[in-house]
Structure formats: C-alpha cells, structure tokens
Amino acid sequence: MTAPGPIGIHHLDARILDHLRRDGRIGRNELSARLGVSRPTVSKRLDALLESGHTRVVGIVHPATVGLEALAHVSISVEQPVRQVAARVAALPEVPYVSLISGRYPLIAEIRCGDAAELAGALDRIRSIDGVRDTNTLYYSDLMIDAGQPQKVAAATLDALDRRLLARLQEDGRASYAVLAAAADTTPGTARMRVLRLIDEGIVRIGALFAPGHGDAEVAVGFGVRASGRVSGLSPLVAELPGVRFLAATIGRFDLLGTIYAPRLDEVVSALDRLRALRPVLEVDNWVHLDLMKEQYGVPMR
C-alpha cells in the first residue's frame, strides 16, 4: 500500500471554504486541527483566499430584520453584451445580487427594498437601463433559506450597540473584537459578548461568500418549481435536499425558487432528480450560474 499523497491545493481550499461558510469566525488553530493540516499551511491558504478578491467573510442579517420586506428575483434578457448590462444593473443600490447564467435569460438579479412602492421603482430603473430588452419578475412571498441562513427577528430587539456591531460585521465578518469595539465605541469584552449573542441567536450569520467557479470550489445551479397543491407542504421537503442553500416561495411563473451548491455537477443532477420525484412537483426548470457579478447583502444599520 502506498502512502497517501499530499492534499492538493484546490482540495484544501475547498475544505477551508466549507468551514468558513459554516463558521466565518473560526480560528486558525481550530481550522488546522479540523483539517489535519499544519497551522502555517492553513494560514497561507486562508490568507490567499481572502486576498484573492473572490472570497469574503461577512455577517449576513435577514432582510426583514433590517426593514427590507419587498424582495424579488428578476430574469433579464439583453440586447447588448451581457457583462456590460450586468455592470449597470449591479450599480443599483437596491440590487445585492447579480449573476450571469445559462438558459433563456442570460442575466438574473435580486432586488431588496423596504416596500412595494420602492420595489416597483427599482424594477422601473432596471427596465430603463441601456441594453435591457425584457424582464420577468418573481415576487418573494416567503424567504425560507437565505444566504448564511440568518433568523428573522423584530428590529426592535436590536439596540444601537447591536446595530453598530452588525454594520462592521457586514463589512468584515472576521474583524477582531478590538476592531469591532473601536467601530462600535465600546470595550472588546462587551463587543465579544454582544457578537456571540447575535451569533448564538441567529440574528447574524457569519460566513464566506465566494464566486462559484473560482478555485473550482463549487458549482451553483438555480432552479424554479411549479407545483400542485399547497407550496407550504412542499417547501420543507425541498429545503432538505442536499446542497440547497437558498429557497424562496414566489409569486409568478414559479412557486418555489432555489439554488443548489455542490462540488460537482453530477451531485446537482442527483439533487434535481430527487426534486422532480417529489409528488407535488409538476415541472422543474434549472440554470447554471456562470459568473457571479455581485453579492453584497450589507445594508445600512440605522
């Protein structure tokens, strides 16, 4: 029997990203122990990932917690080079997510606004962008699994100190307690206590965001489902499928909208087969995310 070879760089990066996705504040010593790799090696690869520009560790708060109640997914057809149009869409502050995809619509975006009137205005601005030919909108009636999976809480449960800490965590989820304390005008001990409470209660989820395809870490495939009967009975079954890290009930051409993440496309194929086999499912459409242009969920903490 031959001795196992060294862990490949891409494989190690993928394992580091998996841990960062689940716990963005994991320490280097703990990461080294869990991976069975020396601390210097882990530190070198971690620093490279964070400095690459493709990986960010941030705090994510449920949109409803910060007053964003009107959410929508917009599929966009274009009549100019798609990257140029995508850059114009991504410049809108109400748009936290823009991705180039395969399929009928080459571009999708997500809108997060305070109310329906703001959402309608954002849609008008997208339709007015040079190069946008047509749009198709899905309104979120329920956001069940968001990026990072934070919990929805009443805004009144957050005080001014919580909001200052959350504002800084949205910029850098791995900021030290000393840095957080300075930004929030408090002591490191108080900052640590508050941040741990916010994490423990699920108010903020701190994890890695990275563009699928960079470093061969993961592929991302979006899907839309048309179903019979009540969607409320189907959504828990879909949420349990492997790799589903985004799921929303929607009003429009689909009843459910989601995204599956997996290391390989064959795993996505298996998950989609299981989805189609669910009894209430009538039709499943899917598309591959080719290039993530924008993913920034941070919002001003008033």
PDB file of C-alpha atoms in Angstrom:
ATOM      1  CA  MET A   1       0.000   0.000   0.000  1.00  0.00           C
ATOM      2  CA  THR A   2       1.373   3.404  -0.947  1.00  0.00           C
ATOM      3  CA  ALA A   3       1.274   6.330   1.424  1.00  0.00           C
ATOM      4  CA  PRO A   4      -1.378   8.946   0.646  1.00  0.00           C
ATOM      5  CA  GLY A   5      -0.114  11.911  -1.321  1.00  0.00           C
ATOM      6  CA  PRO A   6      -0.259  15.497  -0.082  1.00  0.00           C
ATOM      7  CA  ILE A   7      -3.554  17.297  -0.107  1.00  0.00           C
ATOM      8  CA  GLY A   8      -3.977  19.194  -3.371  1.00  0.00           C
ATOM      9  CA  ILE A   9      -4.151  22.964  -3.129  1.00  0.00           C
ATOM     10  CA  HIS A  10      -7.603  23.162  -4.740  1.00  0.00           C
ATOM     11  CA  HIS A  11      -8.918  20.397  -2.483  1.00  0.00           C
ATOM     12  CA  LEU A  12      -7.561  22.118   0.628  1.00  0.00           C
ATOM     13  CA  ASP A  13      -9.044  25.444  -0.460  1.00  0.00           C
ATOM     14  CA  ALA A  14     -12.427  23.801  -0.940  1.00  0.00           C
ATOM     15  CA  ARG A  15     -12.275  22.318   2.570  1.00  0.00           C
ATOM     16  CA  ILE A  16     -11.268  25.675   4.071  1.00  0.00           C
ATOM     17  CA  LEU A  17     -14.131  27.392   2.237  1.00  0.00           C
ATOM     18  CA  ASP A  18     -16.583  24.788   3.505  1.00  0.00           C
ATOM     19  CA  HIS A  19     -15.589  25.524   7.114  1.00  0.00           C
ATOM     20  CA  LEU A  20     -15.672  29.283   6.516  1.00  0.00           C
ATOM     21  CA  ARG A  21     -19.129  29.040   5.016  1.00  0.00           C
ATOM     22  CA  ARG A  22     -20.416  27.374   8.185  1.00  0.00           C
ATOM     23  CA  ASP A  23     -18.388  29.465  10.672  1.00  0.00           C
ATOM     24  CA  GLY A  24     -16.726  32.539   9.240  1.00  0.00           C
ATOM     25  CA  ARG A  25     -15.002  33.391  12.523  1.00  0.00           C
ATOM     26  CA  ILE A  26     -13.355  30.010  13.019  1.00  0.00           C
ATOM     27  CA  GLY A  27      -9.841  30.437  14.406  1.00  0.00           C
ATOM     28  CA  ARG A  28      -6.726  29.341  12.547  1.00  0.00           C
ATOM     29  CA  ASN A  29      -5.768  26.838  15.253  1.00  0.00           C
ATOM     30  CA  GLU A  30      -9.204  25.224  15.198  1.00  0.00           C
ATOM     31  CA  LEU A  31      -9.220  25.191  11.403  1.00  0.00           C
ATOM     32  CA  SER A  32      -5.812  23.498  11.402  1.00  0.00           C
ATOM     33  CA  ALA A  33      -6.998  20.856  13.874  1.00  0.00           C
ATOM     34  CA  ARG A  34     -10.202  20.098  11.977  1.00  0.00           C
ATOM     35  CA  LEU A  35      -8.402  19.788   8.653  1.00  0.00           C
ATOM     36  CA  GLY A  36      -5.418  17.869   9.999  1.00  0.00           C
ATOM     37  CA  VAL A  37      -3.067  20.326   8.309  1.00  0.00           C
ATOM     38  CA  SER A  38      -0.323  22.440   9.877  1.00  0.00           C
ATOM     39  CA  ARG A  39      -1.257  25.929  11.031  1.00  0.00           C
ATOM     40  CA  PRO A  40       1.284  27.655   8.705  1.00  0.00           C
ATOM     41  CA  THR A  41      -0.189  25.825   5.690  1.00  0.00           C
ATOM     42  CA  VAL A  42      -3.740  26.689   6.704  1.00  0.00           C
ATOM     43  CA  SER A  43      -2.804  30.325   7.345  1.00  0.00           C
ATOM     44  CA  LYS A  44      -1.095  30.621   3.959  1.00  0.00           C
ATOM     45  CA  ARG A  45      -4.073  29.206   2.054  1.00  0.00           C
ATOM     46  CA  LEU A  46      -6.593  31.181   4.130  1.00  0.00           C
ATOM     47  CA  ASP A  47      -4.749  34.441   3.508  1.00  0.00           C
ATOM     48  CA  ALA A  48      -4.532  33.656  -0.205  1.00  0.00           C
ATOM     49  CA  LEU A  49      -8.266  33.002  -0.386  1.00  0.00           C
ATOM     50  CA  LEU A  50      -9.184  36.186   1.465  1.00  0.00           C
ATOM     51  CA  GLU A  51      -6.763  38.292  -0.592  1.00  0.00           C
ATOM     52  CA  SER A  52      -7.893  36.836  -3.932  1.00  0.00           C
ATOM     53  CA  GLY A  53     -10.940  39.077  -4.151  1.00  0.00           C
ATOM     54  CA  HIS A  54     -13.150  36.061  -4.846  1.00  0.00           C
ATOM     55  CA  THR A  55     -13.788  35.161  -1.195  1.00  0.00           C
ATOM     56  CA  ARG A  56     -15.209  37.423   1.510  1.00  0.00           C
ATOM     57  CA  VAL A  57     -16.236  36.591   5.050  1.00  0.00           C
ATOM     58  CA  VAL A  58     -19.148  38.795   6.074  1.00  0.00           C
ATOM     59  CA  GLY A  59     -22.024  38.985   8.520  1.00  0.00           C
ATOM     60  CA  ILE A  60     -25.451  38.479   6.932  1.00  0.00           C
ATOM     61  CA  VAL A  61     -28.682  39.624   8.564  1.00  0.00           C
ATOM     62  CA  HIS A  62     -32.166  38.552   7.463  1.00  0.00           C
ATOM     63  CA  PRO A  63     -33.569  41.338   5.228  1.00  0.00           C
ATOM     64  CA  ALA A  64     -36.773  41.622   7.278  1.00  0.00           C
ATOM     65  CA  THR A  65     -34.708  42.273  10.414  1.00  0.00           C
ATOM     66  CA  VAL A  66     -33.432  45.480   8.849  1.00  0.00           C
ATOM     67  CA  GLY A  67     -36.739  46.543   7.313  1.00  0.00           C
ATOM     68  CA  LEU A  68     -36.396  45.074   3.814  1.00  0.00           C
ATOM     69  CA  GLU A  69     -39.804  43.458   3.298  1.00  0.00           C
ATOM     70  CA  ALA A  70     -40.215  43.612  -0.511  1.00  0.00           C
ATOM     71  CA  LEU A  71     -37.946  41.120  -2.279  1.00  0.00           C
ATOM     72  CA  ALA A  72     -37.916  39.953  -5.888  1.00  0.00           C
ATOM     73  CA  HIS A  73     -35.939  37.903  -8.409  1.00  0.00           C
ATOM     74  CA  VAL A  74     -35.615  39.415 -11.882  1.00  0.00           C
ATOM     75  CA  SER A  75     -34.674  37.483 -15.027  1.00  0.00           C
ATOM     76  CA  ILE A  76     -33.318  39.818 -17.707  1.00  0.00           C
ATOM     77  CA  SER A  77     -32.904  39.447 -21.462  1.00  0.00           C
ATOM     78  CA  VAL A  78     -30.428  41.786 -23.120  1.00  0.00           C
ATOM     79  CA  GLU A  79     -29.653  43.339 -26.489  1.00  0.00           C
ATOM     80  CA  GLN A  80     -26.054  44.327 -25.722  1.00  0.00           C
ATOM     81  CA  PRO A  81     -23.071  42.365 -24.356  1.00  0.00           C
ATOM     82  CA  VAL A  82     -24.344  40.817 -21.149  1.00  0.00           C
ATOM     83  CA  ARG A  83     -21.400  41.839 -18.968  1.00  0.00           C
ATOM     84  CA  GLN A  84     -21.934  45.498 -19.837  1.00  0.00           C
ATOM     85  CA  VAL A  85     -25.622  45.297 -18.939  1.00  0.00           C
ATOM     86  CA  ALA A  86     -24.888  43.323 -15.777  1.00  0.00           C
ATOM     87  CA  ALA A  87     -22.462  46.008 -14.584  1.00  0.00           C
ATOM     88  CA  ARG A  88     -25.171  48.655 -14.983  1.00  0.00           C
ATOM     89  CA  VAL A  89     -27.697  46.539 -13.070  1.00  0.00           C
ATOM     90  CA  ALA A  90     -25.150  45.817 -10.328  1.00  0.00           C
ATOM     91  CA  ALA A  91     -24.617  49.552  -9.810  1.00  0.00           C
ATOM     92  CA  LEU A  92     -28.131  49.915  -8.382  1.00  0.00           C
ATOM     93  CA  PRO A  93     -28.050  50.029  -4.560  1.00  0.00           C
ATOM     94  CA  GLU A  94     -31.289  48.039  -4.237  1.00  0.00           C
ATOM     95  CA  VAL A  95     -29.690  45.113  -6.081  1.00  0.00           C
ATOM     96  CA  PRO A  96     -27.479  42.923  -3.845  1.00  0.00           C
ATOM     97  CA  TYR A  97     -27.116  40.009  -6.251  1.00  0.00           C
ATOM     98  CA  VAL A  98     -26.330  39.800  -9.981  1.00  0.00           C
ATOM     99  CA  SER A  99     -25.294  36.643 -11.847  1.00  0.00           C
ATOM    100  CA  LEU A 100     -24.676  35.595 -15.445  1.00  0.00           C
ATOM    101  CA  ILE A 101     -26.464  32.307 -16.134  1.00  0.00           C
ATOM    102  CA  SER A 102     -27.174  29.769 -18.852  1.00  0.00           C
ATOM    103  CA  GLY A 103     -30.589  29.489 -20.433  1.00  0.00           C
ATOM    104  CA  ARG A 104     -33.216  31.745 -21.960  1.00  0.00           C
ATOM    105  CA  TYR A 105     -32.335  34.694 -19.744  1.00  0.00           C
ATOM    106  CA  PRO A 106     -28.568  35.355 -19.591  1.00  0.00           C
ATOM    107  CA  LEU A 107     -28.778  37.569 -16.511  1.00  0.00           C
ATOM    108  CA  ILE A 108     -30.579  37.464 -13.168  1.00  0.00           C
ATOM    109  CA  ALA A 109     -30.722  39.961 -10.329  1.00  0.00           C
ATOM    110  CA  GLU A 110     -32.293  40.178  -6.894  1.00  0.00           C
ATOM    111  CA  ILE A 111     -33.976  43.294  -5.524  1.00  0.00           C
ATOM    112  CA  ARG A 112     -34.394  44.018  -1.801  1.00  0.00           C
ATOM    113  CA  CYS A 113     -36.467  47.056  -0.813  1.00  0.00           C
ATOM    114  CA  GLY A 114     -38.468  48.405   2.087  1.00  0.00           C
ATOM    115  CA  ASP A 115     -41.899  48.190   0.482  1.00  0.00           C
ATOM    116  CA  ALA A 116     -43.782  47.501  -2.744  1.00  0.00           C
ATOM    117  CA  ALA A 117     -43.520  51.095  -3.977  1.00  0.00           C
ATOM    118  CA  GLU A 118     -39.726  51.027  -3.649  1.00  0.00           C
ATOM    119  CA  LEU A 119     -39.639  47.667  -5.403  1.00  0.00           C
ATOM    120  CA  ALA A 120     -41.699  48.999  -8.318  1.00  0.00           C
ATOM    121  CA  GLY A 121     -39.310  51.937  -8.625  1.00  0.00           C
ATOM    122  CA  ALA A 122     -36.296  49.623  -8.665  1.00  0.00           C
ATOM    123  CA  LEU A 123     -37.903  47.499 -11.378  1.00  0.00           C
ATOM    124  CA  ASP A 124     -38.519  50.612 -13.461  1.00  0.00           C
ATOM    125  CA  ARG A 125     -34.865  51.570 -13.112  1.00  0.00           C
ATOM    126  CA  ILE A 126     -33.752  48.124 -14.276  1.00  0.00           C
ATOM    127  CA  ARG A 127     -36.094  48.241 -17.280  1.00  0.00           C
ATOM    128  CA  SER A 128     -34.721  51.687 -18.172  1.00  0.00           C
ATOM    129  CA  ILE A 129     -31.090  50.524 -18.263  1.00  0.00           C
ATOM    130  CA  ASP A 130     -29.476  50.708 -21.674  1.00  0.00           C
ATOM    131  CA  GLY A 131     -29.258  47.189 -23.100  1.00  0.00           C
ATOM    132  CA  VAL A 132     -32.135  45.653 -21.118  1.00  0.00           C
ATOM    133  CA  ARG A 133     -34.665  44.196 -23.554  1.00  0.00           C
ATOM    134  CA  ASP A 134     -37.128  42.399 -21.289  1.00  0.00           C
ATOM    135  CA  THR A 135     -37.619  41.377 -17.665  1.00  0.00           C
ATOM    136  CA  ASN A 136     -39.555  38.668 -15.869  1.00  0.00           C
ATOM    137  CA  THR A 137     -40.151  39.126 -12.152  1.00  0.00           C
ATOM    138  CA  LEU A 138     -40.806  36.704  -9.298  1.00  0.00           C
ATOM    139  CA  TYR A 139     -42.021  38.272  -6.052  1.00  0.00           C
ATOM    140  CA  TYR A 140     -40.887  36.527  -2.854  1.00  0.00           C
ATOM    141  CA  SER A 141     -43.848  35.665  -0.666  1.00  0.00           C
ATOM    142  CA  ASP A 142     -41.576  33.920   1.849  1.00  0.00           C
ATOM    143  CA  LEU A 143     -37.783  33.839   2.094  1.00  0.00           C
ATOM    144  CA  MET A 144     -37.155  30.481   3.745  1.00  0.00           C
ATOM    145  CA  ILE A 145     -33.422  29.943   3.272  1.00  0.00           C
ATOM    146  CA  ASP A 146     -31.276  32.993   2.651  1.00  0.00           C
ATOM    147  CA  ALA A 147     -27.514  33.206   2.168  1.00  0.00           C
ATOM    148  CA  GLY A 148     -25.986  32.253   5.510  1.00  0.00           C
ATOM    149  CA  GLN A 149     -29.447  31.331   6.865  1.00  0.00           C
ATOM    150  CA  PRO A 150     -29.884  34.142   9.443  1.00  0.00           C
ATOM    151  CA  GLN A 151     -33.027  34.215  11.569  1.00  0.00           C
ATOM    152  CA  LYS A 152     -35.758  36.799  11.102  1.00  0.00           C
ATOM    153  CA  VAL A 153     -36.155  38.902  14.242  1.00  0.00           C
ATOM    154  CA  ALA A 154     -38.013  42.089  15.088  1.00  0.00           C
ATOM    155  CA  ALA A 155     -35.887  45.172  14.517  1.00  0.00           C
ATOM    156  CA  ALA A 156     -36.932  46.420  17.960  1.00  0.00           C
ATOM    157  CA  THR A 157     -34.855  43.676  19.588  1.00  0.00           C
ATOM    158  CA  LEU A 158     -31.657  45.388  18.357  1.00  0.00           C
ATOM    159  CA  ASP A 159     -30.259  48.350  20.252  1.00  0.00           C
ATOM    160  CA  ALA A 160     -27.823  50.971  18.979  1.00  0.00           C
ATOM    161  CA  LEU A 161     -24.749  48.962  20.011  1.00  0.00           C
ATOM    162  CA  ASP A 162     -26.047  45.852  18.228  1.00  0.00           C
ATOM    163  CA  ARG A 163     -26.547  47.889  15.078  1.00  0.00           C
ATOM    164  CA  ARG A 164     -23.051  49.388  15.161  1.00  0.00           C
ATOM    165  CA  LEU A 165     -21.537  45.933  15.591  1.00  0.00           C
ATOM    166  CA  LEU A 166     -23.672  44.482  12.809  1.00  0.00           C
ATOM    167  CA  ALA A 167     -22.670  47.307  10.483  1.00  0.00           C
ATOM    168  CA  ARG A 168     -18.988  46.463  10.984  1.00  0.00           C
ATOM    169  CA  LEU A 169     -19.551  42.707  10.723  1.00  0.00           C
ATOM    170  CA  GLN A 170     -21.299  43.205   7.390  1.00  0.00           C
ATOM    171  CA  GLU A 171     -18.037  44.698   6.118  1.00  0.00           C
ATOM    172  CA  ASP A 172     -15.685  42.137   7.659  1.00  0.00           C
ATOM    173  CA  GLY A 173     -17.018  39.088   9.466  1.00  0.00           C
ATOM    174  CA  ARG A 174     -13.545  38.194  10.777  1.00  0.00           C
ATOM    175  CA  ALA A 175     -12.797  41.599  12.296  1.00  0.00           C
ATOM    176  CA  SER A 176     -11.131  41.250  15.699  1.00  0.00           C
ATOM    177  CA  TYR A 177     -13.028  42.186  18.847  1.00  0.00           C
ATOM    178  CA  ALA A 178     -10.649  45.116  19.283  1.00  0.00           C
ATOM    179  CA  VAL A 179     -11.555  46.421  15.819  1.00  0.00           C
ATOM    180  CA  LEU A 180     -15.261  45.822  16.446  1.00  0.00           C
ATOM    181  CA  ALA A 181     -15.047  47.598  19.794  1.00  0.00           C
ATOM    182  CA  ALA A 182     -13.403  50.637  18.238  1.00  0.00           C
ATOM    183  CA  ALA A 183     -16.033  50.790  15.491  1.00  0.00           C
ATOM    184  CA  ALA A 184     -18.903  50.431  17.966  1.00  0.00           C
ATOM    185  CA  ASP A 185     -17.442  52.706  20.670  1.00  0.00           C
ATOM    186  CA  THR A 186     -17.352  50.042  23.366  1.00  0.00           C
ATOM    187  CA  THR A 187     -14.869  47.705  25.051  1.00  0.00           C
ATOM    188  CA  PRO A 188     -13.514  44.497  23.454  1.00  0.00           C
ATOM    189  CA  GLY A 189     -15.130  42.444  26.224  1.00  0.00           C
ATOM    190  CA  THR A 190     -18.545  43.964  25.593  1.00  0.00           C
ATOM    191  CA  ALA A 191     -18.090  43.617  21.838  1.00  0.00           C
ATOM    192  CA  ARG A 192     -17.264  39.926  22.259  1.00  0.00           C
ATOM    193  CA  MET A 193     -20.285  39.298  24.490  1.00  0.00           C
ATOM    194  CA  ARG A 194     -22.682  41.074  22.138  1.00  0.00           C
ATOM    195  CA  VAL A 195     -21.311  39.467  18.966  1.00  0.00           C
ATOM    196  CA  LEU A 196     -21.523  35.988  20.475  1.00  0.00           C
ATOM    197  CA  ARG A 197     -25.138  36.669  21.474  1.00  0.00           C
ATOM    198  CA  LEU A 198     -26.018  37.906  17.984  1.00  0.00           C
ATOM    199  CA  ILE A 199     -24.456  34.764  16.508  1.00  0.00           C
ATOM    200  CA  ASP A 200     -25.976  32.357  19.036  1.00  0.00           C
ATOM    201  CA  GLU A 201     -29.460  33.777  18.459  1.00  0.00           C
ATOM    202  CA  GLY A 202     -29.032  33.524  14.687  1.00  0.00           C
ATOM    203  CA  ILE A 203     -29.546  37.262  14.188  1.00  0.00           C
ATOM    204  CA  VAL A 204     -26.336  37.367  12.177  1.00  0.00           C
ATOM    205  CA  ARG A 205     -24.699  34.515  10.313  1.00  0.00           C
ATOM    206  CA  ILE A 206     -21.033  34.989   9.564  1.00  0.00           C
ATOM    207  CA  GLY A 207     -19.769  33.008   6.617  1.00  0.00           C
ATOM    208  CA  ALA A 208     -17.843  33.022   3.381  1.00  0.00           C
ATOM    209  CA  LEU A 209     -19.267  34.337   0.139  1.00  0.00           C
ATOM    210  CA  PHE A 210     -17.394  33.276  -2.960  1.00  0.00           C
ATOM    211  CA  ALA A 211     -17.996  33.253  -6.682  1.00  0.00           C
ATOM    212  CA  PRO A 212     -18.805  29.752  -7.988  1.00  0.00           C
ATOM    213  CA  GLY A 213     -16.119  28.527 -10.375  1.00  0.00           C
ATOM    214  CA  HIS A 214     -13.235  30.411  -8.781  1.00  0.00           C
ATOM    215  CA  GLY A 215     -10.771  27.890  -7.406  1.00  0.00           C
ATOM    216  CA  ASP A 216     -13.010  25.026  -8.613  1.00  0.00           C
ATOM    217  CA  ALA A 217     -14.642  25.043  -5.174  1.00  0.00           C
ATOM    218  CA  GLU A 218     -18.303  24.667  -6.126  1.00  0.00           C
ATOM    219  CA  VAL A 219     -20.857  24.913  -8.874  1.00  0.00           C
ATOM    220  CA  ALA A 220     -24.162  26.685  -8.343  1.00  0.00           C
ATOM    221  CA  VAL A 221     -27.371  25.740 -10.148  1.00  0.00           C
ATOM    222  CA  GLY A 222     -30.594  27.680  -9.763  1.00  0.00           C
ATOM    223  CA  PHE A 223     -33.999  26.037 -10.074  1.00  0.00           C
ATOM    224  CA  GLY A 224     -37.628  27.041 -10.357  1.00  0.00           C
ATOM    225  CA  VAL A 225     -40.508  24.732  -9.411  1.00  0.00           C
ATOM    226  CA  ARG A 226     -44.140  24.650 -10.446  1.00  0.00           C
ATOM    227  CA  ALA A 227     -46.203  22.594  -8.040  1.00  0.00           C
ATOM    228  CA  SER A 228     -49.720  21.366  -7.386  1.00  0.00           C
ATOM    229  CA  GLY A 229     -51.486  21.899  -4.096  1.00  0.00           C
ATOM    230  CA  ARG A 230     -50.078  23.938  -1.258  1.00  0.00           C
ATOM    231  CA  VAL A 231     -46.464  25.011  -1.574  1.00  0.00           C
ATOM    232  CA  SER A 232     -46.185  25.124   2.227  1.00  0.00           C
ATOM    233  CA  GLY A 233     -46.187  21.326   2.278  1.00  0.00           C
ATOM    234  CA  LEU A 234     -43.533  21.041  -0.440  1.00  0.00           C
ATOM    235  CA  SER A 235     -41.034  23.646   0.710  1.00  0.00           C
ATOM    236  CA  PRO A 236     -39.745  21.686   3.770  1.00  0.00           C
ATOM    237  CA  LEU A 237     -39.039  18.697   1.505  1.00  0.00           C
ATOM    238  CA  VAL A 238     -37.118  20.857  -0.956  1.00  0.00           C
ATOM    239  CA  ALA A 239     -35.194  22.529   1.861  1.00  0.00           C
ATOM    240  CA  GLU A 240     -33.873  19.128   2.953  1.00  0.00           C
ATOM    241  CA  LEU A 241     -32.337  18.312  -0.435  1.00  0.00           C
ATOM    242  CA  PRO A 242     -28.524  18.218  -0.339  1.00  0.00           C
ATOM    243  CA  GLY A 243     -26.852  21.461  -1.337  1.00  0.00           C
ATOM    244  CA  VAL A 244     -29.919  23.727  -1.147  1.00  0.00           C
ATOM    245  CA  ARG A 245     -28.666  26.946   0.422  1.00  0.00           C
ATOM    246  CA  PHE A 246     -31.277  29.361  -0.942  1.00  0.00           C
ATOM    247  CA  LEU A 247     -35.031  28.850  -1.131  1.00  0.00           C
ATOM    248  CA  ALA A 248     -37.979  31.193  -1.516  1.00  0.00           C
ATOM    249  CA  ALA A 249     -41.703  30.817  -2.165  1.00  0.00           C
ATOM    250  CA  THR A 250     -42.533  33.077  -5.091  1.00  0.00           C
ATOM    251  CA  ILE A 251     -45.447  34.586  -6.983  1.00  0.00           C
ATOM    252  CA  GLY A 252     -45.050  34.411 -10.741  1.00  0.00           C
ATOM    253  CA  ARG A 253     -44.036  31.731 -13.222  1.00  0.00           C
ATOM    254  CA  PHE A 254     -42.599  29.560 -10.400  1.00  0.00           C
ATOM    255  CA  ASP A 255     -43.966  28.606  -6.995  1.00  0.00           C
ATOM    256  CA  LEU A 256     -40.528  27.928  -5.492  1.00  0.00           C
ATOM    257  CA  LEU A 257     -37.139  29.347  -6.389  1.00  0.00           C
ATOM    258  CA  GLY A 258     -33.871  27.927  -5.101  1.00  0.00           C
ATOM    259  CA  THR A 259     -30.170  27.341  -5.589  1.00  0.00           C
ATOM    260  CA  ILE A 260     -28.182  24.139  -5.195  1.00  0.00           C
ATOM    261  CA  TYR A 261     -24.447  24.239  -4.476  1.00  0.00           C
ATOM    262  CA  ALA A 262     -22.239  21.188  -4.957  1.00  0.00           C
ATOM    263  CA  PRO A 263     -18.598  20.306  -5.677  1.00  0.00           C
ATOM    264  CA  ARG A 264     -19.582  18.574  -8.937  1.00  0.00           C
ATOM    265  CA  LEU A 265     -22.394  18.813 -11.452  1.00  0.00           C
ATOM    266  CA  ASP A 266     -23.254  15.125 -11.097  1.00  0.00           C
ATOM    267  CA  GLU A 267     -24.259  15.823  -7.481  1.00  0.00           C
ATOM    268  CA  VAL A 268     -26.545  18.588  -8.732  1.00  0.00           C
ATOM    269  CA  VAL A 269     -28.081  16.155 -11.230  1.00  0.00           C
ATOM    270  CA  SER A 270     -28.868  13.758  -8.379  1.00  0.00           C
ATOM    271  CA  ALA A 271     -30.430  16.515  -6.282  1.00  0.00           C
ATOM    272  CA  LEU A 272     -32.586  17.663  -9.220  1.00  0.00           C
ATOM    273  CA  ASP A 273     -33.716  14.063  -9.816  1.00  0.00           C
ATOM    274  CA  ARG A 274     -34.842  13.875  -6.197  1.00  0.00           C
ATOM    275  CA  LEU A 275     -36.612  17.231  -6.585  1.00  0.00           C
ATOM    276  CA  ARG A 276     -38.529  16.089  -9.676  1.00  0.00           C
ATOM    277  CA  ALA A 277     -39.534  12.897  -7.869  1.00  0.00           C
ATOM    278  CA  LEU A 278     -41.396  14.776  -5.128  1.00  0.00           C
ATOM    279  CA  ARG A 279     -45.124  14.165  -5.571  1.00  0.00           C
ATOM    280  CA  PRO A 280     -46.391  17.793  -5.670  1.00  0.00           C
ATOM    281  CA  VAL A 281     -43.788  18.858  -8.266  1.00  0.00           C
ATOM    282  CA  LEU A 282     -45.202  19.426 -11.750  1.00  0.00           C
ATOM    283  CA  GLU A 283     -42.224  20.994 -13.513  1.00  0.00           C
ATOM    284  CA  VAL A 284     -38.622  21.948 -12.733  1.00  0.00           C
ATOM    285  CA  ASP A 285     -36.585  24.453 -14.695  1.00  0.00           C
ATOM    286  CA  ASN A 286     -32.897  24.993 -13.939  1.00  0.00           C
ATOM    287  CA  TRP A 287     -29.921  27.101 -14.967  1.00  0.00           C
ATOM    288  CA  VAL A 288     -26.195  27.165 -14.240  1.00  0.00           C
ATOM    289  CA  HIS A 289     -24.572  30.211 -12.660  1.00  0.00           C
ATOM    290  CA  LEU A 290     -21.663  31.072 -14.955  1.00  0.00           C
ATOM    291  CA  ASP A 291     -20.222  34.188 -13.354  1.00  0.00           C
ATOM    292  CA  LEU A 292     -21.284  35.912 -10.148  1.00  0.00           C
ATOM    293  CA  MET A 293     -21.040  39.656 -10.772  1.00  0.00           C
ATOM    294  CA  LYS A 294     -22.271  40.940  -7.394  1.00  0.00           C
ATOM    295  CA  GLU A 295     -23.177  39.503  -3.989  1.00  0.00           C
ATOM    296  CA  GLN A 296     -23.346  42.166  -1.293  1.00  0.00           C
ATOM    297  CA  TYR A 297     -26.044  41.803   1.338  1.00  0.00           C
ATOM    298  CA  GLY A 298     -24.848  44.525   3.686  1.00  0.00           C
ATOM    299  CA  VAL A 299     -27.378  47.263   4.410  1.00  0.00           C
ATOM    300  CA  PRO A 300     -27.131  50.497   6.402  1.00  0.00           C
ATOM    301  CA  MET A 301     -27.895  49.898  10.083  1.00  0.00           C
ATOM    302  CA  ARG A 302     -29.987  52.841  11.232  1.00  0.00           C
TER     303      ARG A 302
END
